[in-house]
mmCIF file of C-alpha atoms in Angstrom:
data_model
loop_
_atom_site.group_PDB
_atom_site.id
_atom_site.type_symbol
_atom_site.label_atom_id
_atom_site.label_comp_id
_atom_site.label_asym_id
_atom_site.label_seq_id
_atom_site.Cartn_x
_atom_site.Cartn_y
_atom_site.Cartn_z
ATOM 1 C CA UNK A 1 15.014 34.578 -0.130
ATOM 2 C CA UNK A 2 14.349 30.996 0.690
ATOM 3 C CA UNK A 3 12.113 30.593 3.675
ATOM 4 C CA UNK A 4 12.781 27.706 6.000
ATOM 5 C CA UNK A 5 9.891 25.477 6.900
ATOM 6 C CA UNK A 6 9.418 24.481 10.476
ATOM 7 C CA UNK A 7 9.382 20.742 11.142
ATOM 8 C CA UNK A 8 5.916 19.194 11.067
ATOM 9 C CA UNK A 9 4.075 19.184 14.343
ATOM 10 C CA UNK A 10 2.965 16.026 16.099
ATOM 11 C CA UNK A 11 -0.611 16.642 14.860
ATOM 12 C CA UNK A 12 0.560 16.929 11.251
ATOM 13 C CA UNK A 13 2.393 13.616 11.510
ATOM 14 C CA UNK A 14 -0.595 11.894 13.108
ATOM 15 C CA UNK A 15 -2.884 13.226 10.347
ATOM 16 C CA UNK A 16 -0.557 11.769 7.731
ATOM 17 C CA UNK A 17 -0.552 8.399 9.461
ATOM 18 C CA UNK A 18 -4.371 8.386 9.553
ATOM 19 C CA UNK A 19 -4.513 9.120 5.799
ATOM 20 C CA UNK A 20 -2.104 6.272 5.052
ATOM 21 C CA UNK A 21 -4.417 3.858 6.847
ATOM 22 C CA UNK A 22 -7.317 4.949 4.641
ATOM 23 C CA UNK A 23 -5.348 4.376 1.445
ATOM 24 C CA UNK A 24 -4.086 1.031 2.698
ATOM 25 C CA UNK A 25 -7.662 -0.107 3.357
ATOM 26 C CA UNK A 26 -8.708 1.021 -0.138
ATOM 27 C CA UNK A 27 -5.900 -1.015 -1.698
ATOM 28 C CA UNK A 28 -6.886 -4.091 0.308
ATOM 29 C CA UNK A 29 -10.576 -3.731 -0.579
ATOM 30 C CA UNK A 30 -9.698 -3.444 -4.276
ATOM 31 C CA UNK A 31 -7.536 -6.537 -4.040
ATOM 32 C CA UNK A 32 -10.337 -8.476 -2.324
ATOM 33 C CA UNK A 33 -12.779 -7.428 -5.054
ATOM 34 C CA UNK A 34 -10.409 -8.755 -7.719
ATOM 35 C CA UNK A 35 -9.995 -12.050 -5.844
ATOM 36 C CA UNK A 36 -13.767 -12.307 -5.404
ATOM 37 C CA UNK A 37 -14.312 -11.814 -9.137
ATOM 38 C CA UNK A 38 -11.754 -14.518 -9.846
ATOM 39 C CA UNK A 39 -13.452 -16.987 -7.520
ATOM 40 C CA UNK A 40 -16.858 -16.235 -9.074
ATOM 41 C CA UNK A 41 -15.431 -16.836 -12.534
ATOM 42 C CA UNK A 42 -13.827 -20.132 -11.553
ATOM 43 C CA UNK A 43 -17.023 -21.341 -9.875
ATOM 44 C CA UNK A 44 -19.457 -20.030 -12.493
ATOM 45 C CA UNK A 45 -17.733 -20.075 -15.874
ATOM 46 C CA UNK A 46 -15.116 -22.805 -15.711
ATOM 47 C CA UNK A 47 -17.479 -25.776 -15.138
ATOM 48 C CA UNK A 48 -19.468 -24.835 -18.266
ATOM 49 C CA UNK A 49 -16.289 -24.891 -20.387
ATOM 50 C CA UNK A 50 -14.713 -28.158 -19.295
ATOM 51 C CA UNK A 51 -15.461 -29.999 -22.560
ATOM 52 C CA UNK A 52 -11.997 -29.129 -23.903
ATOM 53 C CA UNK A 53 -8.741 -27.839 -22.467
ATOM 54 C CA UNK A 54 -8.695 -24.885 -24.864
ATOM 55 C CA UNK A 55 -12.150 -23.712 -23.799
ATOM 56 C CA UNK A 56 -11.254 -24.075 -20.114
ATOM 57 C CA UNK A 57 -8.027 -22.079 -20.569
ATOM 58 C CA UNK A 58 -9.854 -19.402 -22.544
ATOM 59 C CA UNK A 59 -12.531 -19.119 -19.841
ATOM 60 C CA UNK A 60 -10.003 -18.635 -17.054
ATOM 61 C CA UNK A 61 -7.218 -16.679 -18.807
ATOM 62 C CA UNK A 62 -8.662 -13.153 -18.431
ATOM 63 C CA UNK A 63 -9.529 -13.600 -14.735
ATOM 64 C CA UNK A 64 -5.991 -14.884 -14.116
ATOM 65 C CA UNK A 65 -4.601 -11.756 -15.746
ATOM 66 C CA UNK A 66 -6.764 -9.595 -13.490
ATOM 67 C CA UNK A 67 -5.598 -11.484 -10.395
ATOM 68 C CA UNK A 68 -1.987 -11.044 -11.483
ATOM 69 C CA UNK A 69 -2.492 -7.327 -12.005
ATOM 70 C CA UNK A 70 -4.273 -7.128 -8.659
ATOM 71 C CA UNK A 71 -1.291 -8.744 -6.941
ATOM 72 C CA UNK A 72 1.057 -6.289 -8.624
ATOM 73 C CA UNK A 73 -1.076 -3.309 -7.598
ATOM 74 C CA UNK A 74 -1.411 -4.660 -4.066
ATOM 75 C CA UNK A 75 2.370 -4.998 -3.837
ATOM 76 C CA UNK A 76 2.899 -1.477 -5.138
ATOM 77 C CA UNK A 77 0.307 -0.094 -2.734
ATOM 78 C CA UNK A 78 1.834 -1.832 0.272
ATOM 79 C CA UNK A 79 5.328 -0.719 -0.790
ATOM 80 C CA UNK A 80 4.188 2.893 -0.985
ATOM 81 C CA UNK A 81 2.390 2.500 2.336
ATOM 82 C CA UNK A 82 5.581 1.287 4.024
ATOM 83 C CA UNK A 83 7.686 3.989 2.378
ATOM 84 C CA UNK A 84 5.296 6.640 3.650
ATOM 85 C CA UNK A 85 5.336 5.220 7.173
ATOM 86 C CA UNK A 86 9.132 5.257 7.078
ATOM 87 C CA UNK A 87 9.097 8.897 5.960
ATOM 88 C CA UNK A 88 6.698 9.829 8.740
ATOM 89 C CA UNK A 89 8.886 8.000 11.246
ATOM 90 C CA UNK A 90 11.930 9.930 10.036
ATOM 91 C CA UNK A 91 10.079 13.227 10.349
ATOM 92 C CA UNK A 92 9.116 12.615 13.963
ATOM 93 C CA UNK A 93 11.387 14.411 16.404
ATOM 94 C CA UNK A 94 13.118 12.003 18.758
ATOM 95 C CA UNK A 95 13.056 12.786 22.482
ATOM 96 C CA UNK A 96 16.858 12.665 22.820
ATOM 97 C CA UNK A 97 17.541 14.653 19.650
ATOM 98 C CA UNK A 98 19.062 17.619 21.469
ATOM 99 C CA UNK A 99 21.409 15.432 23.525
ATOM 100 C CA UNK A 100 22.795 13.621 20.458
ATOM 101 C CA UNK A 101 23.503 16.805 18.528
ATOM 102 C CA UNK A 102 25.435 18.370 21.414
ATOM 103 C CA UNK A 103 27.411 15.142 21.946
ATOM 104 C CA UNK A 104 28.360 14.874 18.285
ATOM 105 C CA UNK A 105 29.343 18.551 18.170
ATOM 106 C CA UNK A 106 31.754 17.983 21.083
ATOM 107 C CA UNK A 107 33.528 15.142 19.205
#
């Protein structure tokens, strides 16, 4: 009793593409916020802790970790974005789809 789903319509595919753009922008904004926080820390905190190497490293270590995690999350977000676009592209019906299926059936 399995019901077959009809392929997604052109409007469904376009709605999915619009949603992907929103998520991609959110990932980029988050990444820019992390980079901005890092720059503020380097400009504001690091000069006050330059009396020793240990203090300078301690002042900048946590922001560096956040930037590293931000890069990882940005990479994951962009990877998922591209995977989703590829899926949407595969779901789109091609104009010559009917011609290819009849040609391959004749072979």
